[in-house]
XYZ file of C-alpha atoms in Angstrom:
513
model
C 0.000 0.000 0.000
C 2.881 2.381 0.848
C 4.437 1.838 -2.555
C 1.114 2.610 -4.329
C 0.608 5.855 -2.397
C 4.188 6.899 -3.154
C 3.642 6.354 -6.847
C 0.499 8.457 -6.774
C 2.202 11.323 -4.966
C 5.025 11.340 -7.493
C 2.491 12.263 -10.170
C 1.728 15.590 -8.456
C 3.738 18.801 -9.035
C 5.890 19.504 -5.989
C 6.422 23.240 -6.395
C 2.832 24.425 -6.072
C 0.318 23.272 -3.402
C -2.736 21.626 -4.921
C -5.182 24.127 -3.420
C -3.256 27.046 -4.912
C -3.309 25.780 -8.482
C -5.463 27.533 -11.059
C -6.872 25.746 -14.085
C -4.645 26.416 -17.063
C -5.843 26.560 -20.637
C -3.845 24.391 -23.054
C -1.710 26.245 -25.590
C -2.897 23.902 -28.322
C -6.436 22.645 -27.497
C -6.713 20.688 -30.736
C -3.494 18.806 -29.955
C -4.758 18.107 -26.444
C -7.960 16.573 -27.767
C -6.068 14.499 -30.340
C -3.741 13.137 -27.680
C -6.585 12.238 -25.326
C -8.513 10.615 -28.153
C -5.499 8.548 -29.207
C -4.768 7.340 -25.661
C -8.405 6.490 -24.899
C -9.026 4.551 -28.107
C -5.703 2.695 -27.802
C -5.364 1.922 -24.078
C -8.671 2.416 -22.218
C -9.765 -0.750 -20.391
C -13.286 -0.588 -21.850
C -12.802 -0.751 -25.593
C -14.819 1.841 -27.535
C -14.978 2.369 -31.254
C -13.702 5.656 -32.580
C -17.238 6.549 -33.694
C -18.533 6.013 -30.152
C -15.721 8.106 -28.680
C -16.481 10.977 -31.071
C -20.191 10.795 -30.200
C -19.444 10.897 -26.477
C -17.102 13.823 -26.994
C -19.791 15.717 -28.904
C -22.351 15.011 -26.203
C -19.872 16.069 -23.537
C -19.272 19.376 -25.317
C -23.010 20.091 -25.436
C -23.406 19.113 -21.764
C -20.580 21.481 -20.720
C -22.274 24.525 -22.271
C -24.382 25.053 -19.170
C -27.452 25.323 -21.397
C -30.305 23.452 -19.662
C -32.125 22.927 -22.960
C -29.207 22.028 -25.240
C -29.212 18.504 -26.657
C -27.622 16.392 -29.362
C -30.262 14.289 -31.085
C -29.561 11.038 -32.881
C -31.742 10.237 -35.914
C -33.925 8.096 -33.632
C -34.153 10.886 -31.031
C -35.049 13.405 -33.725
C -37.781 11.202 -35.196
C -39.228 10.586 -31.743
C -39.189 14.331 -30.997
C -40.955 15.177 -34.247
C -43.532 12.435 -33.707
C -44.294 12.695 -29.985
C -43.370 16.208 -28.888
C -44.270 18.239 -31.948
C -46.714 15.848 -33.599
C -45.721 16.565 -37.179
C -46.466 14.138 -40.015
C -44.950 10.670 -39.949
C -45.551 7.251 -41.523
C -47.482 4.927 -39.249
C -50.872 3.580 -38.186
C -52.187 6.505 -36.103
C -52.306 4.932 -32.642
C -50.771 5.716 -29.267
C -49.285 2.689 -27.510
C -48.796 2.058 -23.809
C -46.776 -0.760 -22.285
C -47.332 -1.715 -18.664
C -46.796 -4.952 -16.749
C -45.712 -6.752 -19.960
C -48.982 -5.761 -21.661
C -49.017 -3.654 -24.820
C -52.260 -1.746 -25.322
C -53.562 0.721 -27.875
C -54.245 3.695 -25.640
C -55.642 6.129 -28.191
C -56.615 5.868 -31.864
C -57.518 8.852 -34.009
C -60.581 8.523 -36.204
C -59.895 7.934 -39.866
C -56.345 6.656 -39.350
C -55.110 3.299 -40.726
C -55.567 1.621 -37.328
C -59.152 2.888 -37.104
C -59.979 1.857 -40.666
C -58.593 -1.627 -39.965
C -61.038 -2.012 -37.077
C -58.731 -1.481 -34.093
C -60.040 0.461 -31.108
C -58.672 1.978 -27.924
C -58.148 -0.728 -25.315
C -57.187 -3.456 -27.798
C -54.229 -5.456 -26.494
C -51.499 -6.085 -29.089
C -49.934 -9.552 -29.011
C -47.729 -9.527 -32.117
C -46.756 -7.436 -35.134
C -45.761 -9.293 -38.305
C -45.255 -12.439 -36.264
C -43.006 -10.750 -33.668
C -44.346 -11.105 -30.118
C -44.414 -7.619 -28.591
C -45.680 -8.449 -25.098
C -43.114 -7.204 -22.631
C -41.489 -4.796 -25.088
C -40.974 -1.119 -24.281
C -43.111 1.498 -25.995
C -40.197 2.557 -28.201
C -39.542 -1.021 -29.311
C -43.189 -1.616 -30.204
C -43.391 1.725 -31.987
C -40.478 0.778 -34.251
C -42.531 -2.184 -35.509
C -45.604 -0.015 -36.141
C -43.869 2.866 -37.928
C -42.783 2.618 -41.546
C -43.108 3.907 -45.060
C -46.625 4.956 -46.097
C -48.224 2.295 -48.280
C -46.499 -0.630 -46.571
C -48.586 -3.098 -44.576
C -48.316 -4.924 -41.252
C -50.290 -7.767 -39.707
C -51.330 -7.257 -36.094
C -52.715 -9.902 -33.732
C -54.742 -8.453 -30.855
C -57.283 -9.244 -28.151
C -60.291 -6.989 -27.599
C -61.396 -5.920 -24.128
C -63.964 -8.336 -22.699
C -62.988 -11.119 -25.116
C -60.545 -14.011 -24.966
C -60.295 -14.876 -28.664
C -57.536 -13.442 -30.815
C -58.189 -11.214 -33.821
C -55.961 -10.324 -36.741
C -55.911 -7.108 -38.730
C -53.920 -6.043 -41.771
C -53.038 -2.356 -41.528
C -51.668 -0.284 -44.387
C -49.490 2.513 -43.073
C -50.198 6.049 -44.182
C -48.989 9.575 -43.518
C -50.221 10.449 -40.031
C -50.978 13.984 -39.016
C -51.640 14.367 -35.322
C -54.290 17.085 -34.857
C -53.508 19.971 -32.529
C -57.214 20.097 -31.618
C -58.438 16.561 -30.880
C -62.097 17.564 -30.462
C -64.376 20.525 -29.771
C -67.446 20.938 -27.583
C -70.390 23.303 -27.246
C -71.542 24.379 -23.789
C -74.654 26.248 -22.704
C -74.495 29.977 -23.303
C -73.128 29.572 -26.845
C -69.645 28.838 -25.492
C -67.319 26.857 -27.740
C -64.525 24.845 -26.149
C -61.209 24.250 -27.978
C -58.514 22.101 -26.320
C -55.083 22.725 -27.860
C -52.733 19.818 -27.230
C -49.663 20.625 -29.335
C -47.996 23.230 -31.513
C -47.134 21.466 -34.754
C -46.982 22.862 -38.279
C -50.758 22.803 -38.733
C -51.759 23.913 -35.217
C -53.005 27.365 -36.258
C -54.942 25.837 -39.141
C -56.549 23.318 -36.754
C -57.585 26.072 -34.335
C -58.972 28.222 -37.157
C -61.034 25.269 -38.408
C -62.311 24.613 -34.895
C -63.389 28.248 -34.454
C -65.207 28.218 -37.795
C -67.004 24.946 -37.052
C -68.084 26.099 -33.597
C -69.191 29.477 -34.956
C -71.319 27.745 -37.574
C -72.843 25.683 -34.745
C -73.774 28.851 -32.843
C -70.747 29.582 -30.650
C -70.313 33.285 -29.832
C -67.770 32.930 -27.032
C -64.721 30.668 -26.765
C -62.512 28.838 -24.302
C -58.972 28.021 -25.437
C -57.537 25.319 -23.182
C -53.718 25.334 -23.017
C -53.390 23.442 -19.754
C -50.647 20.849 -19.853
C -49.481 22.005 -23.294
C -45.690 22.124 -23.123
C -45.316 24.042 -26.382
C -43.625 23.336 -29.681
C -43.085 25.357 -32.825
C -42.614 29.140 -32.394
C -44.072 29.983 -35.801
C -47.170 27.926 -35.007
C -47.657 29.871 -31.773
C -47.309 33.211 -33.565
C -49.793 32.169 -36.245
C -52.261 30.871 -33.661
C -52.178 34.002 -31.491
C -52.492 36.106 -34.630
C -55.836 34.502 -35.423
C -57.441 36.454 -32.578
C -55.569 39.764 -32.725
C -55.759 42.754 -35.058
C -53.705 43.041 -38.214
C -50.274 44.484 -37.475
C -50.373 43.661 -33.747
C -47.118 42.390 -32.304
C -47.308 38.802 -31.066
C -43.778 38.317 -29.750
C -40.213 39.433 -30.269
C -37.073 37.317 -30.112
C -33.629 38.591 -29.159
C -30.721 36.505 -30.454
C -27.072 36.870 -29.533
C -25.528 39.904 -31.210
C -28.535 40.590 -33.433
C -31.360 43.068 -33.620
C -34.675 41.829 -32.177
C -36.905 39.881 -34.540
C -40.493 41.103 -34.213
C -43.371 38.752 -35.096
C -46.643 40.411 -36.059
C -50.137 39.248 -36.940
C -50.715 37.622 -40.292
C -54.098 35.954 -40.868
C -56.962 37.308 -38.735
C -60.085 35.395 -37.714
C -63.329 37.217 -38.373
C -64.892 36.685 -34.941
C -65.118 40.363 -34.023
C -64.963 41.020 -30.309
C -66.116 37.572 -29.250
C -65.119 37.049 -25.610
C -62.243 34.605 -25.144
C -60.991 32.863 -22.010
C -57.647 31.054 -21.990
C -57.055 28.270 -19.464
C -53.467 27.737 -18.280
C -51.580 25.952 -15.511
C -48.043 25.043 -14.500
C -47.838 22.630 -17.425
C -48.437 25.407 -19.986
C -45.055 26.365 -21.399
C -43.153 27.894 -24.305
C -45.505 28.250 -27.288
C -48.498 28.091 -24.937
C -47.095 31.078 -23.071
C -46.600 33.003 -26.322
C -50.300 32.618 -27.097
C -51.534 33.328 -23.562
C -49.077 36.188 -23.005
C -49.767 37.980 -26.278
C -53.562 37.745 -25.943
C -53.262 38.995 -22.361
C -50.991 41.903 -23.363
C -53.455 43.031 -26.034
C -56.446 42.642 -23.661
C -57.845 40.087 -26.093
C -58.408 37.240 -23.637
C -59.047 36.643 -19.972
C -56.423 34.242 -18.630
C -57.752 31.829 -16.004
C -55.985 29.174 -13.928
C -52.548 29.118 -12.332
C -49.185 30.639 -13.233
C -47.567 29.029 -16.271
C -44.250 27.178 -16.317
C -41.971 29.992 -17.474
C -40.185 28.761 -20.594
C -39.161 31.877 -22.489
C -36.101 30.602 -24.307
C -35.763 29.894 -28.014
C -34.151 26.656 -29.165
C -32.789 26.452 -32.692
C -32.480 22.972 -34.125
C -29.807 22.527 -36.774
C -29.756 19.348 -38.843
C -26.288 17.785 -39.038
C -24.853 15.078 -41.263
C -26.285 11.566 -41.223
C -29.616 12.688 -39.800
C -28.350 14.005 -36.448
C -29.472 17.373 -35.046
C -28.150 19.883 -32.522
C -30.582 21.886 -30.413
C -29.183 24.997 -28.708
C -30.674 27.929 -26.851
C -30.093 30.833 -29.198
C -32.343 33.570 -27.868
C -35.075 34.783 -25.561
C -38.550 35.793 -26.565
C -40.622 38.602 -25.075
C -44.345 39.337 -25.049
C -45.647 42.526 -26.718
C -45.478 44.433 -23.405
C -41.790 43.544 -23.045
C -42.081 40.685 -20.551
C -39.521 37.897 -20.502
C -41.432 34.765 -19.527
C -38.381 32.714 -18.509
C -38.595 31.682 -14.848
C -35.735 30.752 -12.553
C -36.179 26.987 -12.413
C -34.322 25.147 -9.671
C -32.573 28.375 -8.727
C -29.934 28.246 -11.463
C -30.149 32.044 -11.641
C -28.049 32.330 -14.785
C -28.334 35.885 -16.090
C -28.045 34.558 -19.644
C -31.499 33.068 -19.199
C -33.362 34.755 -16.341
C -34.156 38.446 -15.962
C -35.025 39.262 -12.357
C -35.924 42.529 -10.681
C -32.979 43.979 -8.756
C -34.886 43.921 -5.464
C -36.439 40.511 -5.984
C -39.906 41.799 -6.863
C -41.740 40.760 -9.993
C -41.558 43.571 -12.575
C -44.826 45.150 -13.695
C -45.662 45.910 -17.331
C -48.627 47.501 -19.078
C -51.125 45.883 -21.427
C -52.412 47.699 -24.498
C -55.317 48.981 -22.436
C -53.146 50.110 -19.524
C -53.704 47.145 -17.209
C -50.838 45.892 -15.072
C -49.415 42.514 -16.129
C -46.668 40.760 -14.215
C -43.295 39.711 -15.579
C -40.549 37.795 -13.839
C -41.372 34.350 -15.152
C -44.478 32.690 -16.537
C -47.864 34.188 -17.375
C -49.907 35.096 -14.315
C -53.693 34.737 -14.821
C -56.098 37.573 -14.068
C -58.328 34.969 -12.408
C -56.418 32.535 -10.222
C -58.003 29.117 -9.805
C -56.033 26.867 -7.519
C -56.454 23.137 -7.246
C -59.163 21.985 -4.893
C -57.920 21.277 -1.383
C -57.105 17.615 -0.909
C -59.677 15.818 1.196
C -58.423 13.761 4.112
C -59.526 10.503 2.460
C -57.621 11.298 -0.729
C -54.538 12.287 1.271
C -54.636 9.092 3.344
C -54.953 6.991 0.191
C -51.931 8.704 -1.378
C -49.878 8.157 1.772
C -50.862 4.483 1.903
C -49.858 3.946 -1.727
C -46.507 5.646 -1.265
C -44.258 4.840 -4.229
C -46.780 2.442 -5.775
C -49.141 5.043 -7.243
C -48.248 3.947 -10.806
C -49.599 0.463 -10.034
C -52.747 2.059 -8.626
C -53.380 3.985 -11.848
C -52.643 0.888 -13.906
C -55.332 -0.955 -11.923
C -57.771 1.858 -12.707
C -56.947 1.589 -16.403
C -57.430 -2.177 -16.404
C -60.748 -1.776 -14.583
C -61.931 0.743 -17.186
C -60.731 -1.492 -20.007
C -62.749 -4.434 -18.664
C -65.840 -2.200 -18.566
C -65.427 -0.907 -22.114
C -67.841 -3.366 -23.818
C -70.652 -2.429 -21.393
C -70.372 1.369 -21.507
C -72.651 3.463 -23.691
C -73.558 7.145 -23.823
C -75.345 8.505 -20.760
C -74.105 5.744 -18.446
C -74.023 6.024 -14.656
C -71.030 4.882 -12.656
C -71.909 1.726 -10.722
C -70.719 0.769 -7.203
C -69.733 -2.631 -8.627
C -67.067 -0.906 -10.733
C -65.505 0.434 -7.563
C -65.598 -3.025 -6.013
C -63.902 -4.455 -9.103
C -61.073 -1.957 -8.725
C -60.572 -2.867 -5.070
C -60.300 -6.550 -5.999
C -57.512 -5.631 -8.437
C -55.722 -3.628 -5.763
C -55.841 -6.608 -3.435
C -54.586 -8.957 -6.146
C -51.654 -6.611 -6.747
C -51.030 -6.548 -2.975
C -51.209 -2.769 -2.816
C -51.181 -1.486 0.796
C -54.723 -0.051 0.807
C -57.404 -1.084 3.300
C -61.094 -1.094 2.444
C -61.628 1.748 4.923
C -59.009 3.897 3.188
C -60.434 2.993 -0.205
C -64.020 3.901 0.732
C -62.933 7.205 2.306
C -61.406 8.248 -1.042
C -64.549 7.421 -3.050
C -64.977 10.859 -4.733
C -61.536 10.867 -6.361
C -61.691 7.147 -7.166
C -65.032 7.593 -8.918
C -63.648 10.483 -11.000
C -60.585 8.485 -12.022
C -62.612 5.434 -13.034
C -65.132 7.578 -14.894
C -62.461 9.507 -16.813
C -60.697 6.349 -17.988
C -63.906 4.466 -18.795
C -65.423 7.328 -20.794
C -62.151 7.973 -22.636
C -61.766 4.341 -23.696
C -65.391 3.668 -24.611
C -66.703 7.031 -25.812
C -63.648 9.141 -26.644
C -61.863 12.149 -25.187
C -64.658 14.627 -25.920
C -67.237 12.736 -23.869
C -64.687 12.100 -21.132
C -64.050 15.849 -20.863
C -67.747 16.701 -20.913
C -68.363 14.331 -18.001
C -65.443 15.788 -16.015
C -66.281 19.446 -16.758
C -68.687 19.902 -13.813
C -65.825 19.261 -11.355
C -63.250 21.216 -13.381
C -62.925 24.414 -11.339
C -61.085 26.444 -13.991
C -63.509 25.410 -16.712
C -66.521 26.283 -14.581
C -65.008 29.678 -13.760
C -64.486 30.349 -17.471
C -68.051 29.330 -18.331
C -69.512 31.476 -15.562
C -67.600 34.586 -16.601
C -68.163 34.137 -20.340
C -71.893 33.663 -19.932
C -72.084 36.920 -17.972
C -70.039 39.010 -20.442
C -71.494 40.254 -23.756
C -68.066 41.232 -25.133
C -64.347 41.031 -24.422
C -64.102 44.450 -22.803
C -66.763 43.566 -20.276
C -65.122 40.199 -19.610
C -61.820 41.923 -18.752
C -63.417 44.721 -16.738
C -65.455 42.360 -14.576
C -62.343 40.333 -13.783
C -60.069 43.276 -12.967
C -62.613 45.213 -10.882
C -63.655 42.208 -8.814
């Protein structure tokens, strides 16, 4: 041991104490990298190919930038981002897959897609694709079998909920376009509801079509729901906000390093006059969602309802590299028309490159077009704050009993809803037997929940079962309609819209109490 320690100490410079040393920059950085690369590829214990070493070096460079949103995307990463995060066109069958407890299930299927036309429905359990057993595979692995060139076919073996026999379907892949607006609804008081789930290339077009269809059906007031929408394409956000503003209005401005600000203004305008608009947001509304909510708020064009948004006010530029790779870097910050930077200080990183804070720690105040005060300092703050309902003691006790096994609890709810799918039709009433069926599943899974704890949490359990059952059997629109009466933000929007003949009144009533 003494000999080993001596050898280690001999490697250290003797003239300067370790604590006093300062990091020195190499005179020839390129030579340094070449030397390290040569030694690693030739002598490292764990053999790595030169291609792998170069990839790791590139990823390390990106990681060392201190940019929380920088990333190096492989071709597979890029395709997954385009498909799942943005929702742009891709070749596939038009179904969302979930994999849990070695079971692969079609979670959602869009009407008119190849999967729908082939007879598959939400809740169908996939056993194999082209003879390859997929049970137990990850979602990504299953997805690779389902995706492919438009016009090519696959054979899928599946089992339908409530049945034991196997079915087979031949599906011809097609170009899939995931809609930004999955459905629309009409509520009493001529209020049209538009949920916006993503910002892809056709998002503004989808919203414009939804407004026109609802207007033709009699809608004179609108709710835009951006809750849980993490954003996407900047241009799509600008185009969408522009639908509701006046020609020439500023939507957002972006400041890039060493460049003059780029100002985005309104292009196409929707002809809906001064129809009152409420925008629903929460902590999951970010980036492009905040561009829409912030610009409509700054121009007094919408009443923002809910809770403070996430605070993602940075611009990422994605550059395509050779061989299908891509590099995503933060290249600028965007501001709302009033001059607000939406970027919040997440996790206290406090980097002045990203976050603009008031010198005394207070949130800066800006002015809307009509002279109202709007808050900066991170995120969009609603005029009407709607916080989550207080947690009842029964719900809290259930959560504490489940501990780290909440995912298994929600899986049991899904499986309960899936078993009920064949029996559910429009206008159904939730039955106590459904609750009992869920408890049996919890016991079979040995989840640490007593019957007393389960019964005390009945209100939340009923809502969870109902939401899953309606979504699987009747679709997302009916599931939302059934949940709307207990949706506090939605009810607040409906109440205020019904009482306001125009946008000015809607804003005035909210700001004057």
